[in-house]
GROMACS .gro file of C-alpha atoms in nm:
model
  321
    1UNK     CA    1   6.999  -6.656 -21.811
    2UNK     CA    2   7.399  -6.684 -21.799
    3UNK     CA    3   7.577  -6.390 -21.574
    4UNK     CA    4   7.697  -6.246 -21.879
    5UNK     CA    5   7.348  -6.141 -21.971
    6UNK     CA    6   7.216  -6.116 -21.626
    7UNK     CA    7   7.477  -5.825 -21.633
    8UNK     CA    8   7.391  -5.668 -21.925
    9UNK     CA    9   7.039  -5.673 -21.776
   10UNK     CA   10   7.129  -5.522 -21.450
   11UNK     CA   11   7.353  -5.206 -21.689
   12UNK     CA   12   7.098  -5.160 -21.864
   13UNK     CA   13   6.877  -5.111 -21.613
   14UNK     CA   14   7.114  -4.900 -21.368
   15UNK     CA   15   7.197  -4.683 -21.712
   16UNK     CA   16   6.839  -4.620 -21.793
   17UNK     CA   17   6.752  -4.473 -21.434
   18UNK     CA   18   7.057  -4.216 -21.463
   19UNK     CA   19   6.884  -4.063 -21.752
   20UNK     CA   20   7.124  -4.234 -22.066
   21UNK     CA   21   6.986  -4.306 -22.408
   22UNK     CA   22   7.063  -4.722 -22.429
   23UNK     CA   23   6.962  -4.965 -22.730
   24UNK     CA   24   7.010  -5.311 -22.672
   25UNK     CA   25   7.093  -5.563 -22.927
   26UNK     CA   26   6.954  -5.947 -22.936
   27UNK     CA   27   7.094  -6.215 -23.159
   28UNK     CA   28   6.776  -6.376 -23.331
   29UNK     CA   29   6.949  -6.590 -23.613
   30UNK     CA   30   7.314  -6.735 -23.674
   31UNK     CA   31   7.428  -6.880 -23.991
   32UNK     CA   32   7.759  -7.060 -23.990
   33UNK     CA   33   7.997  -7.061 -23.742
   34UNK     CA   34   7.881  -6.744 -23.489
   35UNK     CA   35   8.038  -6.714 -23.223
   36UNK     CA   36   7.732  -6.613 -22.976
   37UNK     CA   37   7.419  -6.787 -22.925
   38UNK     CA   38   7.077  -6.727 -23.021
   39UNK     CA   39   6.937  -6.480 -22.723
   40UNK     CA   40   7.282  -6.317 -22.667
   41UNK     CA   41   7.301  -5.946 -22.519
   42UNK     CA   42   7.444  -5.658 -22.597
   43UNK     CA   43   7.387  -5.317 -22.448
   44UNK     CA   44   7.504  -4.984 -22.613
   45UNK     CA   45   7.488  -4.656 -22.434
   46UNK     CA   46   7.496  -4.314 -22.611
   47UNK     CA   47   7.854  -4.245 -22.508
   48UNK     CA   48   8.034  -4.586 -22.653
   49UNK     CA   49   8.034  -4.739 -22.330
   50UNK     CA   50   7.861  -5.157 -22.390
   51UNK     CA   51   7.818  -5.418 -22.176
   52UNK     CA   52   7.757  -5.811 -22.289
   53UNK     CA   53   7.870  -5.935 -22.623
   54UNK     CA   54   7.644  -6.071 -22.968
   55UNK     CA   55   7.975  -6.175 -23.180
   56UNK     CA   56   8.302  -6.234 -22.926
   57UNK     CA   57   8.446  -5.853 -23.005
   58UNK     CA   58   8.374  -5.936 -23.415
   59UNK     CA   59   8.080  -5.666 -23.512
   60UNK     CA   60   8.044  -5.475 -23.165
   61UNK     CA   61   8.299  -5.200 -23.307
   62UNK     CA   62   8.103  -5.098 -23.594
   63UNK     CA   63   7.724  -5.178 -23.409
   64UNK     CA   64   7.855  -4.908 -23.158
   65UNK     CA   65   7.926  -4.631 -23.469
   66UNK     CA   66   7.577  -4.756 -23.626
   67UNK     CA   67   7.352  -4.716 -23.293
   68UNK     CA   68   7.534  -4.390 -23.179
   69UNK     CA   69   7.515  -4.244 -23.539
   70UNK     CA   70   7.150  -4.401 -23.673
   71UNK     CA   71   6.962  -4.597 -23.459
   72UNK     CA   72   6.955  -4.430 -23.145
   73UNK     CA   73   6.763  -4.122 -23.320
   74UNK     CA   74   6.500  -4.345 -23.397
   75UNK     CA   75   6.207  -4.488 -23.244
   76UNK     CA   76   6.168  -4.864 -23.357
   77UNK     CA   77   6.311  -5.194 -23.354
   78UNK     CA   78   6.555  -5.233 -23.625
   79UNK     CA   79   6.717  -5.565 -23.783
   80UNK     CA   80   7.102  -5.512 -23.836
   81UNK     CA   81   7.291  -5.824 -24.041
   82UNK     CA   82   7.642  -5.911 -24.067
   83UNK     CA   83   7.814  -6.131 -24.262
   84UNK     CA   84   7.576  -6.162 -24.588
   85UNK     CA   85   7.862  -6.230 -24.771
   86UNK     CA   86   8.189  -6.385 -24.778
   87UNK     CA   87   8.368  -6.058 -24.805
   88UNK     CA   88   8.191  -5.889 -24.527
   89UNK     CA   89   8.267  -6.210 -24.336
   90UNK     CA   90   8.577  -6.160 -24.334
   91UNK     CA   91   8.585  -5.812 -24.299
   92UNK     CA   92   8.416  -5.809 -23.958
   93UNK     CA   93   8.648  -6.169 -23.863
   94UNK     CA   94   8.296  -6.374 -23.842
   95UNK     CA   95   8.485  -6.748 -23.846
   96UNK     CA   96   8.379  -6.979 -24.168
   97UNK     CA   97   8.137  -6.723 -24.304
   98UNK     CA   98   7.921  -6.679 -23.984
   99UNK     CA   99   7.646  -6.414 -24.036
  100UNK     CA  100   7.422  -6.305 -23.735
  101UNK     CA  101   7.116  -6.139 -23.738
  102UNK     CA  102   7.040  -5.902 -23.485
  103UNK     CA  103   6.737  -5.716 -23.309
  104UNK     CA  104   6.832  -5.359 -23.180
  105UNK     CA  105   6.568  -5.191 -22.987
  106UNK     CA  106   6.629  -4.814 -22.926
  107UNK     CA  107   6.400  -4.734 -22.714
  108UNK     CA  108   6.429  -5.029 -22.422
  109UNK     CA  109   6.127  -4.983 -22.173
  110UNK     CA  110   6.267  -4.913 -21.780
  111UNK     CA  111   5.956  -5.066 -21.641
  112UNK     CA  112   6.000  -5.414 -21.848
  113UNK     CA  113   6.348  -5.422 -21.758
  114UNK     CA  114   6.330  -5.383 -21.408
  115UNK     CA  115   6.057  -5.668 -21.401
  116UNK     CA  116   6.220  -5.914 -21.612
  117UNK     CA  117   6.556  -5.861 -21.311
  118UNK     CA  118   6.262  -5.867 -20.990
  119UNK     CA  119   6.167  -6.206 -21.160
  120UNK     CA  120   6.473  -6.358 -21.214
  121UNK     CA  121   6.598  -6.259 -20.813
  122UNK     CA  122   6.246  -6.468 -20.737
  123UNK     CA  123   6.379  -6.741 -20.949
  124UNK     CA  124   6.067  -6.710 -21.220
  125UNK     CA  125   6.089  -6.720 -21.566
  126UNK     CA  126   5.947  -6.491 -21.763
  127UNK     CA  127   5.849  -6.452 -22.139
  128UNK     CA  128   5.887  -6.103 -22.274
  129UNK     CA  129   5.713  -6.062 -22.630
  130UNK     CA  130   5.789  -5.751 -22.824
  131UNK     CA  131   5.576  -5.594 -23.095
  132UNK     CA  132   5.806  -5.471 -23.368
  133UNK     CA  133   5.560  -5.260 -23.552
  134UNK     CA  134   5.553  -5.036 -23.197
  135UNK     CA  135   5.888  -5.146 -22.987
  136UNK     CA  136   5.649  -5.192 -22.690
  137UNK     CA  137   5.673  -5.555 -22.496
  138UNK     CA  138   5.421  -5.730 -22.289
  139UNK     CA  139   5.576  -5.972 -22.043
  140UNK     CA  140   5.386  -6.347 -21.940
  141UNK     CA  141   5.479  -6.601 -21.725
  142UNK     CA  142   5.802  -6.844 -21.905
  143UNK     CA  143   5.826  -7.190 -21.859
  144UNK     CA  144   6.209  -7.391 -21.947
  145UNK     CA  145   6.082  -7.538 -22.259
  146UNK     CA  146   6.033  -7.219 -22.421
  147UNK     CA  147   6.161  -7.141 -22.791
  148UNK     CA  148   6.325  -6.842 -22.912
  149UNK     CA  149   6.079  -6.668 -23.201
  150UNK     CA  150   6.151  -6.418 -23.452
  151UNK     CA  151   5.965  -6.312 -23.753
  152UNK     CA  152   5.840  -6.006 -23.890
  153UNK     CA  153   5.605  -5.935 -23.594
  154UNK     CA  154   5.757  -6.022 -23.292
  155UNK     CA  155   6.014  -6.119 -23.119
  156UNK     CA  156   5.944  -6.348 -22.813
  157UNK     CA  157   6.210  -6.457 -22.573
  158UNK     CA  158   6.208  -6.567 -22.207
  159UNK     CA  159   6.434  -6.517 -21.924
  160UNK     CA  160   6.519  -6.669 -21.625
  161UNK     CA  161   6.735  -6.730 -21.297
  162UNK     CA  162   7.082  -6.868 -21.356
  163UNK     CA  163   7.148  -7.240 -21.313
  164UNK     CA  164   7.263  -7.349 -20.980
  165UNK     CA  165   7.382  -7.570 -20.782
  166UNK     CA  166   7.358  -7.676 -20.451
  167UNK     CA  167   7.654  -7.872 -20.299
  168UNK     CA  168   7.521  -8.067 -19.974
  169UNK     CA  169   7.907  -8.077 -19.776
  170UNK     CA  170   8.205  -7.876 -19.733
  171UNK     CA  171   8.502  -8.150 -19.789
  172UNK     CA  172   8.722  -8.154 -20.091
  173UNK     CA  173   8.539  -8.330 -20.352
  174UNK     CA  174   8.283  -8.010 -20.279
  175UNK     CA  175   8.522  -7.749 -20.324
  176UNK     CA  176   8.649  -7.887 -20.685
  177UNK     CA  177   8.284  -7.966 -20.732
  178UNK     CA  178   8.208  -7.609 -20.659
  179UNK     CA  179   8.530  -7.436 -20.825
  180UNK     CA  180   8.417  -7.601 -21.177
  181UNK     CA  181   8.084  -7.575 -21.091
  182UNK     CA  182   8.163  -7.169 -21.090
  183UNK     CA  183   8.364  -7.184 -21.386
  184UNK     CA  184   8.074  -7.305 -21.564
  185UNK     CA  185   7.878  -7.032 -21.492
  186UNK     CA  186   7.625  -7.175 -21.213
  187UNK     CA  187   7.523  -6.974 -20.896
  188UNK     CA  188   7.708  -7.225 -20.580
  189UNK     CA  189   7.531  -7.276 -20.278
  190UNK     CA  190   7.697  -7.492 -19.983
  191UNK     CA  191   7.516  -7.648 -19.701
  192UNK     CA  192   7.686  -7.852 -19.428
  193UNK     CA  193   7.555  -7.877 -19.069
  194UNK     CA  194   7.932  -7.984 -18.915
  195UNK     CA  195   8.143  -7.798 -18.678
  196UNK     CA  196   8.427  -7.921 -18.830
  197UNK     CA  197   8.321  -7.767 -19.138
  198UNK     CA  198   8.199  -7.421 -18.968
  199UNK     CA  199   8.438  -7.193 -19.162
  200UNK     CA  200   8.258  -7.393 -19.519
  201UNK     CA  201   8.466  -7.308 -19.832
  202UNK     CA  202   8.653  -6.988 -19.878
  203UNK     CA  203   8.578  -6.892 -20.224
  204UNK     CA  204   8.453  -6.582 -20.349
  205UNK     CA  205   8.068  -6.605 -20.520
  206UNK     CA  206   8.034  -6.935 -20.320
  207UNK     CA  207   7.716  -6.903 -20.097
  208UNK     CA  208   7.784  -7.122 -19.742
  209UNK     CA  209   7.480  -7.218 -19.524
  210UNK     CA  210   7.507  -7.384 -19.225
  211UNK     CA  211   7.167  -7.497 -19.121
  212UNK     CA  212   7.044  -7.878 -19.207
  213UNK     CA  213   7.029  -7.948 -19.553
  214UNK     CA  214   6.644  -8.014 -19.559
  215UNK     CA  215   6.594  -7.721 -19.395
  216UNK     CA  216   6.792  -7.533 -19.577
  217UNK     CA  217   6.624  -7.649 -19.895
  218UNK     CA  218   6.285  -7.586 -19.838
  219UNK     CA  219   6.396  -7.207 -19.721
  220UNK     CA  220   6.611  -7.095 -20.037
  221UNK     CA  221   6.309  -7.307 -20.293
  222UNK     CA  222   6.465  -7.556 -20.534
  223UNK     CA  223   6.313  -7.524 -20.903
  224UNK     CA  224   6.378  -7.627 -21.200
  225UNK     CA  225   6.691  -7.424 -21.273
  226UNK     CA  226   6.862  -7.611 -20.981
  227UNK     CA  227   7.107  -7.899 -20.950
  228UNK     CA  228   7.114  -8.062 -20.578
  229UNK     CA  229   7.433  -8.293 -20.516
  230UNK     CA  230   7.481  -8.458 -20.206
  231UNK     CA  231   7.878  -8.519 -20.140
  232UNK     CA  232   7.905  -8.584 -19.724
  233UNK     CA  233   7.856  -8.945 -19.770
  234UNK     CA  234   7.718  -8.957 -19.441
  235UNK     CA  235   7.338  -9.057 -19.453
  236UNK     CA  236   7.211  -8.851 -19.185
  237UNK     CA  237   7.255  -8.575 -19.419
  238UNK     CA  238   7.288  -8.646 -19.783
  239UNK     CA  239   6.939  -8.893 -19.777
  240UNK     CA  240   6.765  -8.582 -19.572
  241UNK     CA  241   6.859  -8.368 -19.831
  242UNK     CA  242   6.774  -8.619 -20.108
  243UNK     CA  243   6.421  -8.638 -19.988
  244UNK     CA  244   6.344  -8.319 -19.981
  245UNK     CA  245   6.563  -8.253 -20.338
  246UNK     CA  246   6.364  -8.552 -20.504
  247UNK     CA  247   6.029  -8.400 -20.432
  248UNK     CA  248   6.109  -8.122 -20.583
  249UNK     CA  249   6.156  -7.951 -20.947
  250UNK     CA  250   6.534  -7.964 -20.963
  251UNK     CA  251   6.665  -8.069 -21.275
  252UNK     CA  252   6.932  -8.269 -21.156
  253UNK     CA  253   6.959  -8.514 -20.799
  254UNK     CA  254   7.269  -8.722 -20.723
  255UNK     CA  255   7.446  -8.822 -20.495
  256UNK     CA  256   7.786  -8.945 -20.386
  257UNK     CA  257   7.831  -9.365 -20.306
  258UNK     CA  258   7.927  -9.670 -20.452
  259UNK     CA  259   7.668  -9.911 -20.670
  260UNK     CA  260   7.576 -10.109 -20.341
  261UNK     CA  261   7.572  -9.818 -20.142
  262UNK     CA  262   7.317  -9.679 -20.394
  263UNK     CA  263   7.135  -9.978 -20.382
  264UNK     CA  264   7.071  -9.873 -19.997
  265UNK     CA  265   7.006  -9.540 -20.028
  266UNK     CA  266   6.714  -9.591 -20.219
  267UNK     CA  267   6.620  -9.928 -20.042
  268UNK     CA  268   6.613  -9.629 -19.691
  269UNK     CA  269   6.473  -9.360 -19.934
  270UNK     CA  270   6.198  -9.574 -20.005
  271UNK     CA  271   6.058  -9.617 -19.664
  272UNK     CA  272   5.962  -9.282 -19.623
  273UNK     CA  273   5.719  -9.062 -19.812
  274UNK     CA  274   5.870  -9.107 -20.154
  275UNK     CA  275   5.747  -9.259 -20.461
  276UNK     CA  276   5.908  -9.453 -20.692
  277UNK     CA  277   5.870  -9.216 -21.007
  278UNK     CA  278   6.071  -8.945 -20.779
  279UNK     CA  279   6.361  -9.223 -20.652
  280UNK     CA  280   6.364  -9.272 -21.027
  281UNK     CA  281   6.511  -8.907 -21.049
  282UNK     CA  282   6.817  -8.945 -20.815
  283UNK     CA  283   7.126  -9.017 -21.053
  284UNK     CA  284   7.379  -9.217 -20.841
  285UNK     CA  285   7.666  -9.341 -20.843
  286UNK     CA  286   7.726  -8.955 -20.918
  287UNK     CA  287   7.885  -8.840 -21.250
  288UNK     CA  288   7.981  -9.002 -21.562
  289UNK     CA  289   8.158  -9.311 -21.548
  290UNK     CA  290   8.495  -9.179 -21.665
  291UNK     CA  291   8.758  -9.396 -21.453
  292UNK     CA  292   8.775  -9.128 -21.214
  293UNK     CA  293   8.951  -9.164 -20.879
  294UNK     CA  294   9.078  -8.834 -20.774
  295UNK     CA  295   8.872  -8.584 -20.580
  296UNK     CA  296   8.899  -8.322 -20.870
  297UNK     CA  297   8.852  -8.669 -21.132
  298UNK     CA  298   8.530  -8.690 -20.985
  299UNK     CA  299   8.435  -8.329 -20.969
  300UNK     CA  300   8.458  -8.303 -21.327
  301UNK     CA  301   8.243  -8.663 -21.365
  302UNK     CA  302   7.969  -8.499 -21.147
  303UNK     CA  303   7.971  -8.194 -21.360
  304UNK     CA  304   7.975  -8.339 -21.669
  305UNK     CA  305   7.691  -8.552 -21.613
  306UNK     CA  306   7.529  -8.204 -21.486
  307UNK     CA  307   7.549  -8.047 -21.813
  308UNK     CA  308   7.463  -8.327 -21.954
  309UNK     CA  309   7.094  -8.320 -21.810
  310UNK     CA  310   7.052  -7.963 -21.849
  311UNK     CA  311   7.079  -7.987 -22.190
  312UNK     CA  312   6.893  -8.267 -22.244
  313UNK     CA  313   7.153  -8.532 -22.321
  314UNK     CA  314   7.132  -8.857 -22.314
  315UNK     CA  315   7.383  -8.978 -22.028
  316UNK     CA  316   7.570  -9.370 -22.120
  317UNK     CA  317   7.527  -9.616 -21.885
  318UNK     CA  318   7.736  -9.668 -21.608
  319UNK     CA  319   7.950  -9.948 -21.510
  320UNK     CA  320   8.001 -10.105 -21.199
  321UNK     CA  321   8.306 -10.322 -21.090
   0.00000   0.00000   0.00000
């Protein structure tokens, strides 16, 4: 789950317990060019006030008048669509004819809510599945491979923790690392172990730990949501970190070095208790191969190749001079 929705979560849920009527609207289908993703939130309270987005600002004036005047008086799920035709299109400013489907639920249950947020602060994911013939959901565990469903029954979604990343060093490559890391929505964490590094980076939403990166590791729980990358370039700590990273579920592993000194790390990794399928995981050199040189060159390598992997994208091979 991004933060936008994680937010509209957390309204919703803060709304609901000081007694407000809320609906919350779900984008199940786009046609076109929509501007919000499948699984996009929106939540609506009685007075006007919203929180999230389902079309970038295109619809959400005219959802508000339809769930304050209609929908909120009734008791069911209800499917609102926009953009049908050309006309209405353009009326609402959906770009090239986007249409979006939407599920609004009027009657949002507190206790679902409030255990879909409790699992996504534990780092689970959860599947939520609701029953449009009643509005009521039953909740069971997720897993990342998950599809969106919507038909005339259900609706079935899951929801998880946001992606993060964990940033083993404090030096400059970390903190561009970290700043675009940020900027693409991903929960930072920073470990380094140094005194010379004991103030970590100064940056607001940045988490800085200063215990040893294994350590460190094993306390906040890697899973499958999280990226490790190790940028001290000093062994002692990135290849402690990298063993306990590449026994774990993390999506992504890399870490800073040169092709030779790659060669090494996994020549050293090897002598200890991993296996070769989990060396297999570690992408290094770190990033795409983009010509970078600069500290912030290379931060944006390392996070492109990030994305990359999280969405399942085929990375090119790299070249070594």
């Amino acid at each position: 789950m991004n933060s936008t929705d994680l937010s509209v979560l957390k309204a919703a849920v803060h709304w609901l317990k000081e007694g407000h009527r809320v609906a919350i609207a779900t984008v199940v289908q786009t046609w076109g060019s929509a501007p919000r993703p499948v699984g996009s939130w929106l939540a609506i309270r009685s007075d006007g006030q919203v929180m999230g987005s389902v079309s970038g600002g295109c619809v959400e004036d005219d959802l508000i008048r339809r769930v304050q005047t209609e929908i909120l008086s009734r008791d069911l799920p209800e499917m609102v669509i926009y953009g049908v035709s050309q006309q209405e299109a353009s009326r609402f400013g959906l770009p090239c004819g986007g249409t979006l489907r939407l599920l609004v639920e009027p009657r949002p249950e507190l206790l679902v809510l409030e255990q879909i947020l409790q699992s996504i602060s534990n780092h689970a994911i959860t599947c939520r599945t609701i029953d449009l013939s009643s509005g009521k959901s039953t909740l069971s565990d997720g897993g990342r491979n998950d599809t969106f469903i919507c038909n005339k029954s259900i609706m079935k979604t899951s929801y998880g923790p946001r992606w993060r990343m964990v940033i083993i060093g404090a030096g400059q490559l970390s903190l561009y690392t970290a700043d675009f890391a940020l900027a693409s929505d991903f929960e930072v964490i920073v470990i380094d172990p140094r005194e010379e590094y004991a103030e970590g980076i100064d940056r607001e939403h940045i988490q800085f730990m200063r215990g040893m990166p294994d350590d460190v590791l094993l306390e906040i729980g890697v899973d499958s949501h999280t990226a490790v990358v190790a940028l001290t370039h000093d062994p002692k700590l990135d290849d402690m970190a990298l063993m306990e990273a590449l026994k774990s579920p993390a999506f992504y592993v890399g870490a800073l070095g040169s092709h030779t000194n790659t060669v090494k790390r996994k020549a050293r990794l090897l002598e200890f208790d991993l296996t070769q399928a989990q060396l297999d995981k570690l992408y290094g050199p770190i990033g795409l191969y983009i010509g970078a040189l600069t500290p912030p060159e290379i931060a944006i390598a390392i996070l492109a190749e990030v994305i990359a992997v999280k969405y399942a994208i085929p990375t090119p091979a790299k070249k070594f001079t």
